[in-house]
């Protein structure tokens, strides 16, 4: 699978489209708690407002531009809207870009993002003449898990995580806890690129509404680009995030609420 292509018609049943495109909607409470765990705002050494990911400086007001954030596989925009909320609370100017394969999400994403790109994330970001020429301070999101996977039949195919780490100073991604150890190629990349912080979510998470869950363990993990001087295989800090049941499920589609 080279990526996600919007090949189902918009008139296809919602359940069929969401299954085809691996739509897992992250509960808002989980997103909010995960961002609080990974992000910090405080003055830098020159007493300018700055943003840190897992303790690593990724943006300062000295740069003279807003914090640039990409929400990848953005869905209805719950990650983007929570980034905006966090930045507003800390007085951080922010600009959001969003990528989503399903065009019906555009109207929801335009509520919180300055630029919305509809298409396959791997293709858009892999094109040096399009989004591949852009750079962000932080990438966030809950990407389709197939986009994070290494294909042993096509080792030349670059999965999403290595691609994003070339395009951003830091990334904060939700995935299964085993996402980067399920194959030798994935484990090799993880060994060479230790995370800055892994936050494991205690108990189950419901991505499809209601209380049903798949029983899989999930983590929200951050990587920082300039941390690459760290020796391969270096241990990384890991926390366990314990959330109430209401923060691990949703009843109204995250990102489409009347009052996020």
PDB file of C-alpha atoms in Angstrom:
ATOM      1  CA  UNK A   1       0.000   0.000   0.000  1.00  0.00           C
ATOM      2  CA  UNK A   2       1.727   3.152  -1.183  1.00  0.00           C
ATOM      3  CA  UNK A   3      -0.596   5.572   0.559  1.00  0.00           C
ATOM      4  CA  UNK A   4      -4.196   6.644   0.874  1.00  0.00           C
ATOM      5  CA  UNK A   5      -6.150   7.578  -2.224  1.00  0.00           C
ATOM      6  CA  UNK A   6      -9.721   8.871  -2.065  1.00  0.00           C
ATOM      7  CA  UNK A   7     -11.155   6.259  -4.441  1.00  0.00           C
ATOM      8  CA  UNK A   8     -14.537   5.748  -2.795  1.00  0.00           C
ATOM      9  CA  UNK A   9     -17.222   8.165  -3.909  1.00  0.00           C
ATOM     10  CA  UNK A  10     -18.444  10.735  -1.422  1.00  0.00           C
ATOM     11  CA  UNK A  11     -21.867   9.091  -1.647  1.00  0.00           C
ATOM     12  CA  UNK A  12     -20.502   5.828  -0.233  1.00  0.00           C
ATOM     13  CA  UNK A  13     -21.845   4.945   3.232  1.00  0.00           C
ATOM     14  CA  UNK A  14     -19.944   6.710   6.020  1.00  0.00           C
ATOM     15  CA  UNK A  15     -19.083   3.395   7.682  1.00  0.00           C
ATOM     16  CA  UNK A  16     -17.584   2.030   4.458  1.00  0.00           C
ATOM     17  CA  UNK A  17     -15.534   5.168   3.805  1.00  0.00           C
ATOM     18  CA  UNK A  18     -14.243   5.319   7.362  1.00  0.00           C
ATOM     19  CA  UNK A  19     -13.230   1.668   7.294  1.00  0.00           C
ATOM     20  CA  UNK A  20     -11.461   2.087   3.939  1.00  0.00           C
ATOM     21  CA  UNK A  21      -9.495   5.101   5.161  1.00  0.00           C
ATOM     22  CA  UNK A  22      -8.690   3.701   8.619  1.00  0.00           C
ATOM     23  CA  UNK A  23     -10.542   6.528  10.349  1.00  0.00           C
ATOM     24  CA  UNK A  24      -9.826   6.429  14.081  1.00  0.00           C
ATOM     25  CA  UNK A  25     -11.081   9.588  15.767  1.00  0.00           C
ATOM     26  CA  UNK A  26      -8.987  10.458  18.810  1.00  0.00           C
ATOM     27  CA  UNK A  27     -11.029  11.443  21.880  1.00  0.00           C
ATOM     28  CA  UNK A  28     -10.534  15.123  22.677  1.00  0.00           C
ATOM     29  CA  UNK A  29      -9.641  14.495  26.297  1.00  0.00           C
ATOM     30  CA  UNK A  30      -6.802  12.199  25.264  1.00  0.00           C
ATOM     31  CA  UNK A  31      -5.438  14.742  22.769  1.00  0.00           C
ATOM     32  CA  UNK A  32      -5.543  17.528  25.336  1.00  0.00           C
ATOM     33  CA  UNK A  33      -3.765  15.483  28.000  1.00  0.00           C
ATOM     34  CA  UNK A  34      -1.135  14.221  25.541  1.00  0.00           C
ATOM     35  CA  UNK A  35      -0.275  17.721  24.338  1.00  0.00           C
ATOM     36  CA  UNK A  36       0.034  18.899  27.935  1.00  0.00           C
ATOM     37  CA  UNK A  37       2.457  16.037  28.571  1.00  0.00           C
ATOM     38  CA  UNK A  38       4.685  16.795  25.572  1.00  0.00           C
ATOM     39  CA  UNK A  39       4.491  20.596  25.233  1.00  0.00           C
ATOM     40  CA  UNK A  40       5.756  23.371  27.459  1.00  0.00           C
ATOM     41  CA  UNK A  41       5.848  27.164  27.064  1.00  0.00           C
ATOM     42  CA  UNK A  42       8.356  29.232  28.995  1.00  0.00           C
ATOM     43  CA  UNK A  43      10.967  31.922  28.291  1.00  0.00           C
ATOM     44  CA  UNK A  44      14.175  30.854  26.584  1.00  0.00           C
ATOM     45  CA  UNK A  45      17.659  31.952  27.684  1.00  0.00           C
ATOM     46  CA  UNK A  46      17.022  35.430  26.246  1.00  0.00           C
ATOM     47  CA  UNK A  47      13.702  35.681  28.106  1.00  0.00           C
ATOM     48  CA  UNK A  48      11.687  35.395  24.905  1.00  0.00           C
ATOM     49  CA  UNK A  49       8.549  33.261  24.834  1.00  0.00           C
ATOM     50  CA  UNK A  50       9.427  29.791  23.582  1.00  0.00           C
ATOM     51  CA  UNK A  51       7.876  26.367  22.967  1.00  0.00           C
ATOM     52  CA  UNK A  52       9.497  23.108  23.990  1.00  0.00           C
ATOM     53  CA  UNK A  53       8.694  19.523  23.027  1.00  0.00           C
ATOM     54  CA  UNK A  54       9.752  17.031  25.705  1.00  0.00           C
ATOM     55  CA  UNK A  55      12.136  19.666  27.048  1.00  0.00           C
ATOM     56  CA  UNK A  56      13.707  20.513  23.664  1.00  0.00           C
ATOM     57  CA  UNK A  57      13.425  24.033  22.273  1.00  0.00           C
ATOM     58  CA  UNK A  58      11.559  24.025  18.936  1.00  0.00           C
ATOM     59  CA  UNK A  59      10.313  27.636  18.583  1.00  0.00           C
ATOM     60  CA  UNK A  60      11.060  31.095  19.979  1.00  0.00           C
ATOM     61  CA  UNK A  61       9.417  34.437  19.318  1.00  0.00           C
ATOM     62  CA  UNK A  62      12.910  35.603  18.302  1.00  0.00           C
ATOM     63  CA  UNK A  63      12.234  33.883  14.953  1.00  0.00           C
ATOM     64  CA  UNK A  64       9.678  36.551  14.104  1.00  0.00           C
ATOM     65  CA  UNK A  65       7.053  34.125  12.815  1.00  0.00           C
ATOM     66  CA  UNK A  66       4.230  32.120  14.387  1.00  0.00           C
ATOM     67  CA  UNK A  67       4.663  28.567  15.566  1.00  0.00           C
ATOM     68  CA  UNK A  68       3.983  26.512  12.422  1.00  0.00           C
ATOM     69  CA  UNK A  69       2.155  23.243  13.072  1.00  0.00           C
ATOM     70  CA  UNK A  70       1.063  20.489  10.686  1.00  0.00           C
ATOM     71  CA  UNK A  71      -1.846  18.211  11.595  1.00  0.00           C
ATOM     72  CA  UNK A  72      -1.282  15.111   9.472  1.00  0.00           C
ATOM     73  CA  UNK A  73      -4.204  12.794   8.628  1.00  0.00           C
ATOM     74  CA  UNK A  74      -6.206  15.481  10.368  1.00  0.00           C
ATOM     75  CA  UNK A  75      -9.725  14.018  10.273  1.00  0.00           C
ATOM     76  CA  UNK A  76     -12.180  16.619  11.560  1.00  0.00           C
ATOM     77  CA  UNK A  77      -9.430  18.663  13.240  1.00  0.00           C
ATOM     78  CA  UNK A  78      -9.404  17.643  16.894  1.00  0.00           C
ATOM     79  CA  UNK A  79      -5.583  17.715  17.105  1.00  0.00           C
ATOM     80  CA  UNK A  80      -5.418  21.053  15.287  1.00  0.00           C
ATOM     81  CA  UNK A  81      -8.080  22.611  17.503  1.00  0.00           C
ATOM     82  CA  UNK A  82      -6.353  21.415  20.674  1.00  0.00           C
ATOM     83  CA  UNK A  83      -3.033  22.871  19.489  1.00  0.00           C
ATOM     84  CA  UNK A  84      -4.800  26.199  18.922  1.00  0.00           C
ATOM     85  CA  UNK A  85      -6.367  25.968  22.369  1.00  0.00           C
ATOM     86  CA  UNK A  86      -2.987  25.252  23.987  1.00  0.00           C
ATOM     87  CA  UNK A  87      -1.282  28.087  22.125  1.00  0.00           C
ATOM     88  CA  UNK A  88      -4.046  30.557  23.015  1.00  0.00           C
ATOM     89  CA  UNK A  89      -3.706  29.587  26.674  1.00  0.00           C
ATOM     90  CA  UNK A  90       0.039  30.313  26.582  1.00  0.00           C
ATOM     91  CA  UNK A  91      -0.008  33.387  24.348  1.00  0.00           C
ATOM     92  CA  UNK A  92       1.768  31.616  21.469  1.00  0.00           C
ATOM     93  CA  UNK A  93       0.972  32.798  17.909  1.00  0.00           C
ATOM     94  CA  UNK A  94       0.274  29.751  15.741  1.00  0.00           C
ATOM     95  CA  UNK A  95      -0.485  28.835  12.134  1.00  0.00           C
ATOM     96  CA  UNK A  96      -1.989  25.446  11.336  1.00  0.00           C
ATOM     97  CA  UNK A  97      -1.686  23.399   8.153  1.00  0.00           C
ATOM     98  CA  UNK A  98      -3.816  20.268   7.834  1.00  0.00           C
ATOM     99  CA  UNK A  99      -3.637  17.262   5.507  1.00  0.00           C
ATOM    100  CA  UNK A 100      -6.602  14.925   5.130  1.00  0.00           C
ATOM    101  CA  UNK A 101      -7.488  12.433   2.409  1.00  0.00           C
ATOM    102  CA  UNK A 102     -11.295  12.784   2.694  1.00  0.00           C
ATOM    103  CA  UNK A 103     -12.612  15.950   1.101  1.00  0.00           C
ATOM    104  CA  UNK A 104     -15.759  16.007   3.256  1.00  0.00           C
ATOM    105  CA  UNK A 105     -13.583  17.046   6.214  1.00  0.00           C
ATOM    106  CA  UNK A 106     -12.484  20.310   4.593  1.00  0.00           C
ATOM    107  CA  UNK A 107     -15.270  22.426   6.105  1.00  0.00           C
ATOM    108  CA  UNK A 108     -14.428  21.194   9.609  1.00  0.00           C
ATOM    109  CA  UNK A 109     -10.692  21.698   9.183  1.00  0.00           C
ATOM    110  CA  UNK A 110     -11.130  25.206   7.841  1.00  0.00           C
ATOM    111  CA  UNK A 111     -12.520  26.210  11.238  1.00  0.00           C
ATOM    112  CA  UNK A 112      -9.084  25.808  12.805  1.00  0.00           C
ATOM    113  CA  UNK A 113      -6.472  25.598  10.025  1.00  0.00           C
ATOM    114  CA  UNK A 114      -5.128  28.393   7.850  1.00  0.00           C
ATOM    115  CA  UNK A 115      -4.381  25.952   5.019  1.00  0.00           C
ATOM    116  CA  UNK A 116      -6.095  22.644   4.258  1.00  0.00           C
ATOM    117  CA  UNK A 117      -4.663  20.131   1.782  1.00  0.00           C
ATOM    118  CA  UNK A 118      -6.857  17.274   0.576  1.00  0.00           C
ATOM    119  CA  UNK A 119      -4.915  14.249  -0.604  1.00  0.00           C
ATOM    120  CA  UNK A 120      -2.627  11.393   0.307  1.00  0.00           C
ATOM    121  CA  UNK A 121      -0.123  12.426   3.009  1.00  0.00           C
ATOM    122  CA  UNK A 122       2.771  10.364   1.665  1.00  0.00           C
ATOM    123  CA  UNK A 123       2.359  11.735  -1.838  1.00  0.00           C
ATOM    124  CA  UNK A 124       1.871  15.362  -0.792  1.00  0.00           C
ATOM    125  CA  UNK A 125       4.778  15.377   1.654  1.00  0.00           C
ATOM    126  CA  UNK A 126       7.046  13.349  -0.594  1.00  0.00           C
ATOM    127  CA  UNK A 127       6.768  15.863  -3.444  1.00  0.00           C
ATOM    128  CA  UNK A 128       9.643  18.347  -3.172  1.00  0.00           C
ATOM    129  CA  UNK A 129       7.789  20.699  -5.500  1.00  0.00           C
ATOM    130  CA  UNK A 130       4.680  20.780  -3.292  1.00  0.00           C
ATOM    131  CA  UNK A 131       4.425  20.262   0.474  1.00  0.00           C
ATOM    132  CA  UNK A 132       7.778  18.511   0.583  1.00  0.00           C
ATOM    133  CA  UNK A 133       9.448  21.912   0.239  1.00  0.00           C
ATOM    134  CA  UNK A 134       7.728  23.287   3.369  1.00  0.00           C
ATOM    135  CA  UNK A 135       8.947  23.049   6.946  1.00  0.00           C
ATOM    136  CA  UNK A 136       7.107  23.064  10.255  1.00  0.00           C
ATOM    137  CA  UNK A 137       8.109  23.504  13.867  1.00  0.00           C
ATOM    138  CA  UNK A 138       5.875  20.635  15.030  1.00  0.00           C
ATOM    139  CA  UNK A 139       3.817  17.891  13.393  1.00  0.00           C
ATOM    140  CA  UNK A 140       0.961  16.362  15.391  1.00  0.00           C
ATOM    141  CA  UNK A 141      -1.694  13.795  14.732  1.00  0.00           C
ATOM    142  CA  UNK A 142      -3.082  10.298  14.655  1.00  0.00           C
ATOM    143  CA  UNK A 143      -1.964   9.018  11.234  1.00  0.00           C
ATOM    144  CA  UNK A 144      -3.432   5.980   9.554  1.00  0.00           C
ATOM    145  CA  UNK A 145      -1.353   3.163  10.959  1.00  0.00           C
ATOM    146  CA  UNK A 146      -0.652   1.744   7.483  1.00  0.00           C
ATOM    147  CA  UNK A 147       1.203   4.972   6.671  1.00  0.00           C
ATOM    148  CA  UNK A 148       3.551   4.364   9.603  1.00  0.00           C
ATOM    149  CA  UNK A 149       4.327   0.798   8.541  1.00  0.00           C
ATOM    150  CA  UNK A 150       7.445  -0.341   6.719  1.00  0.00           C
ATOM    151  CA  UNK A 151       6.710  -2.523   3.679  1.00  0.00           C
ATOM    152  CA  UNK A 152       9.241  -5.409   3.470  1.00  0.00           C
ATOM    153  CA  UNK A 153       8.212  -5.914  -0.158  1.00  0.00           C
ATOM    154  CA  UNK A 154       9.049  -2.312  -0.977  1.00  0.00           C
ATOM    155  CA  UNK A 155      11.980  -1.184   1.206  1.00  0.00           C
ATOM    156  CA  UNK A 156      12.420   1.928  -0.962  1.00  0.00           C
ATOM    157  CA  UNK A 157       9.033   3.231   0.178  1.00  0.00           C
ATOM    158  CA  UNK A 158       9.555   5.810   2.932  1.00  0.00           C
ATOM    159  CA  UNK A 159       6.928   5.575   5.709  1.00  0.00           C
ATOM    160  CA  UNK A 160       5.419   8.650   7.269  1.00  0.00           C
ATOM    161  CA  UNK A 161       7.498   9.002  10.463  1.00  0.00           C
ATOM    162  CA  UNK A 162      10.953   9.298   8.813  1.00  0.00           C
ATOM    163  CA  UNK A 163       9.478  11.655   6.238  1.00  0.00           C
ATOM    164  CA  UNK A 164       7.958  13.922   8.890  1.00  0.00           C
ATOM    165  CA  UNK A 165      11.169  14.075  10.906  1.00  0.00           C
ATOM    166  CA  UNK A 166      12.895  15.530   7.842  1.00  0.00           C
ATOM    167  CA  UNK A 167      10.209  18.214   7.496  1.00  0.00           C
ATOM    168  CA  UNK A 168       9.710  19.324  11.110  1.00  0.00           C
ATOM    169  CA  UNK A 169      11.774  20.141  14.171  1.00  0.00           C
ATOM    170  CA  UNK A 170       9.588  17.818  16.226  1.00  0.00           C
ATOM    171  CA  UNK A 171       6.648  15.470  15.829  1.00  0.00           C
ATOM    172  CA  UNK A 172       4.074  14.184  18.290  1.00  0.00           C
ATOM    173  CA  UNK A 173       2.223  11.136  16.959  1.00  0.00           C
ATOM    174  CA  UNK A 174      -0.327   8.710  18.327  1.00  0.00           C
ATOM    175  CA  UNK A 175       0.219   5.084  17.346  1.00  0.00           C
ATOM    176  CA  UNK A 176      -0.100   1.592  18.691  1.00  0.00           C
ATOM    177  CA  UNK A 177       2.583   0.971  21.291  1.00  0.00           C
ATOM    178  CA  UNK A 178       4.006  -1.763  19.033  1.00  0.00           C
ATOM    179  CA  UNK A 179       3.944   0.303  15.817  1.00  0.00           C
ATOM    180  CA  UNK A 180       7.711   0.712  15.633  1.00  0.00           C
ATOM    181  CA  UNK A 181       8.678  -2.787  16.740  1.00  0.00           C
ATOM    182  CA  UNK A 182       6.479  -4.977  14.552  1.00  0.00           C
ATOM    183  CA  UNK A 183       9.077  -5.380  11.811  1.00  0.00           C
ATOM    184  CA  UNK A 184      12.864  -5.375  11.603  1.00  0.00           C
ATOM    185  CA  UNK A 185      12.790  -2.289   9.376  1.00  0.00           C
ATOM    186  CA  UNK A 186      10.631  -0.376  11.868  1.00  0.00           C
ATOM    187  CA  UNK A 187      12.694  -1.516  14.845  1.00  0.00           C
ATOM    188  CA  UNK A 188      15.887  -0.504  13.047  1.00  0.00           C
ATOM    189  CA  UNK A 189      14.554   3.002  12.500  1.00  0.00           C
ATOM    190  CA  UNK A 190      13.427   3.258  16.135  1.00  0.00           C
ATOM    191  CA  UNK A 191      16.845   2.079  17.301  1.00  0.00           C
ATOM    192  CA  UNK A 192      18.507   4.771  15.188  1.00  0.00           C
ATOM    193  CA  UNK A 193      16.001   7.465  16.172  1.00  0.00           C
ATOM    194  CA  UNK A 194      15.170   7.193  19.892  1.00  0.00           C
ATOM    195  CA  UNK A 195      12.091   9.224  20.885  1.00  0.00           C
ATOM    196  CA  UNK A 196      12.321  12.278  23.094  1.00  0.00           C
ATOM    197  CA  UNK A 197       9.351  11.045  25.140  1.00  0.00           C
ATOM    198  CA  UNK A 198       6.808   8.232  25.000  1.00  0.00           C
ATOM    199  CA  UNK A 199       3.484   8.614  26.816  1.00  0.00           C
ATOM    200  CA  UNK A 200       1.631   5.323  27.113  1.00  0.00           C
ATOM    201  CA  UNK A 201      -2.117   5.481  27.520  1.00  0.00           C
ATOM    202  CA  UNK A 202      -3.361   3.329  30.376  1.00  0.00           C
ATOM    203  CA  UNK A 203      -6.405   1.147  29.673  1.00  0.00           C
ATOM    204  CA  UNK A 204      -8.366   1.025  26.433  1.00  0.00           C
ATOM    205  CA  UNK A 205      -9.258   3.804  24.001  1.00  0.00           C
ATOM    206  CA  UNK A 206     -12.412   4.028  21.905  1.00  0.00           C
ATOM    207  CA  UNK A 207     -11.827   5.619  18.500  1.00  0.00           C
ATOM    208  CA  UNK A 208     -15.230   4.811  16.981  1.00  0.00           C
ATOM    209  CA  UNK A 209     -17.598   6.395  19.463  1.00  0.00           C
ATOM    210  CA  UNK A 210     -19.338   4.950  22.503  1.00  0.00           C
ATOM    211  CA  UNK A 211     -17.441   2.611  24.803  1.00  0.00           C
ATOM    212  CA  UNK A 212     -16.294  -0.095  22.374  1.00  0.00           C
ATOM    213  CA  UNK A 213     -12.529  -0.518  22.054  1.00  0.00           C
ATOM    214  CA  UNK A 214     -10.139  -2.878  20.306  1.00  0.00           C
ATOM    215  CA  UNK A 215      -8.112  -3.773  23.388  1.00  0.00           C
ATOM    216  CA  UNK A 216      -4.867  -2.528  21.807  1.00  0.00           C
ATOM    217  CA  UNK A 217      -2.327  -0.440  23.740  1.00  0.00           C
ATOM    218  CA  UNK A 218      -1.536   3.059  22.422  1.00  0.00           C
ATOM    219  CA  UNK A 219       1.220   5.604  22.920  1.00  0.00           C
ATOM    220  CA  UNK A 220       1.665   9.266  22.061  1.00  0.00           C
ATOM    221  CA  UNK A 221       5.346   9.661  21.219  1.00  0.00           C
ATOM    222  CA  UNK A 222       7.496  12.663  20.363  1.00  0.00           C
ATOM    223  CA  UNK A 223      10.717  12.882  18.378  1.00  0.00           C
ATOM    224  CA  UNK A 224      12.917  15.970  18.066  1.00  0.00           C
ATOM    225  CA  UNK A 225      15.032  16.453  14.955  1.00  0.00           C
ATOM    226  CA  UNK A 226      18.148  17.889  16.548  1.00  0.00           C
ATOM    227  CA  UNK A 227      18.185  15.021  19.051  1.00  0.00           C
ATOM    228  CA  UNK A 228      19.774  12.853  16.357  1.00  0.00           C
ATOM    229  CA  UNK A 229      23.184  13.226  17.930  1.00  0.00           C
ATOM    230  CA  UNK A 230      21.907  10.805  20.577  1.00  0.00           C
ATOM    231  CA  UNK A 231      23.545   7.411  20.233  1.00  0.00           C
ATOM    232  CA  UNK A 232      21.408   4.751  18.529  1.00  0.00           C
ATOM    233  CA  UNK A 233      19.589   2.567  21.003  1.00  0.00           C
ATOM    234  CA  UNK A 234      19.693   5.159  23.767  1.00  0.00           C
ATOM    235  CA  UNK A 235      16.835   4.589  26.263  1.00  0.00           C
ATOM    236  CA  UNK A 236      14.127   7.224  26.206  1.00  0.00           C
ATOM    237  CA  UNK A 237      11.835   8.535  28.944  1.00  0.00           C
ATOM    238  CA  UNK A 238       8.418   6.921  29.186  1.00  0.00           C
ATOM    239  CA  UNK A 239       5.385   7.993  31.180  1.00  0.00           C
ATOM    240  CA  UNK A 240       2.036   6.337  31.782  1.00  0.00           C
ATOM    241  CA  UNK A 241      -0.989   8.581  31.290  1.00  0.00           C
ATOM    242  CA  UNK A 242      -4.009   7.537  33.362  1.00  0.00           C
ATOM    243  CA  UNK A 243      -7.202   9.144  32.099  1.00  0.00           C
ATOM    244  CA  UNK A 244     -10.833   8.819  33.177  1.00  0.00           C
ATOM    245  CA  UNK A 245     -13.058   6.765  30.900  1.00  0.00           C
ATOM    246  CA  UNK A 246     -14.747   9.882  29.477  1.00  0.00           C
ATOM    247  CA  UNK A 247     -11.393  11.167  28.204  1.00  0.00           C
ATOM    248  CA  UNK A 248     -10.729   7.888  26.382  1.00  0.00           C
ATOM    249  CA  UNK A 249     -13.933   7.846  24.349  1.00  0.00           C
ATOM    250  CA  UNK A 250     -16.263  10.228  22.550  1.00  0.00           C
ATOM    251  CA  UNK A 251     -19.958  10.592  21.830  1.00  0.00           C
ATOM    252  CA  UNK A 252     -19.891  13.573  19.463  1.00  0.00           C
ATOM    253  CA  UNK A 253     -17.331  13.415  16.652  1.00  0.00           C
ATOM    254  CA  UNK A 254     -14.156  15.178  17.873  1.00  0.00           C
ATOM    255  CA  UNK A 255     -13.541  18.282  15.811  1.00  0.00           C
ATOM    256  CA  UNK A 256     -17.188  18.686  14.869  1.00  0.00           C
ATOM    257  CA  UNK A 257     -18.522  19.732  18.251  1.00  0.00           C
ATOM    258  CA  UNK A 258     -20.423  23.006  18.329  1.00  0.00           C
ATOM    259  CA  UNK A 259     -18.186  24.293  21.118  1.00  0.00           C
ATOM    260  CA  UNK A 260     -14.781  22.475  21.139  1.00  0.00           C
TER     261      UNK A 260
END
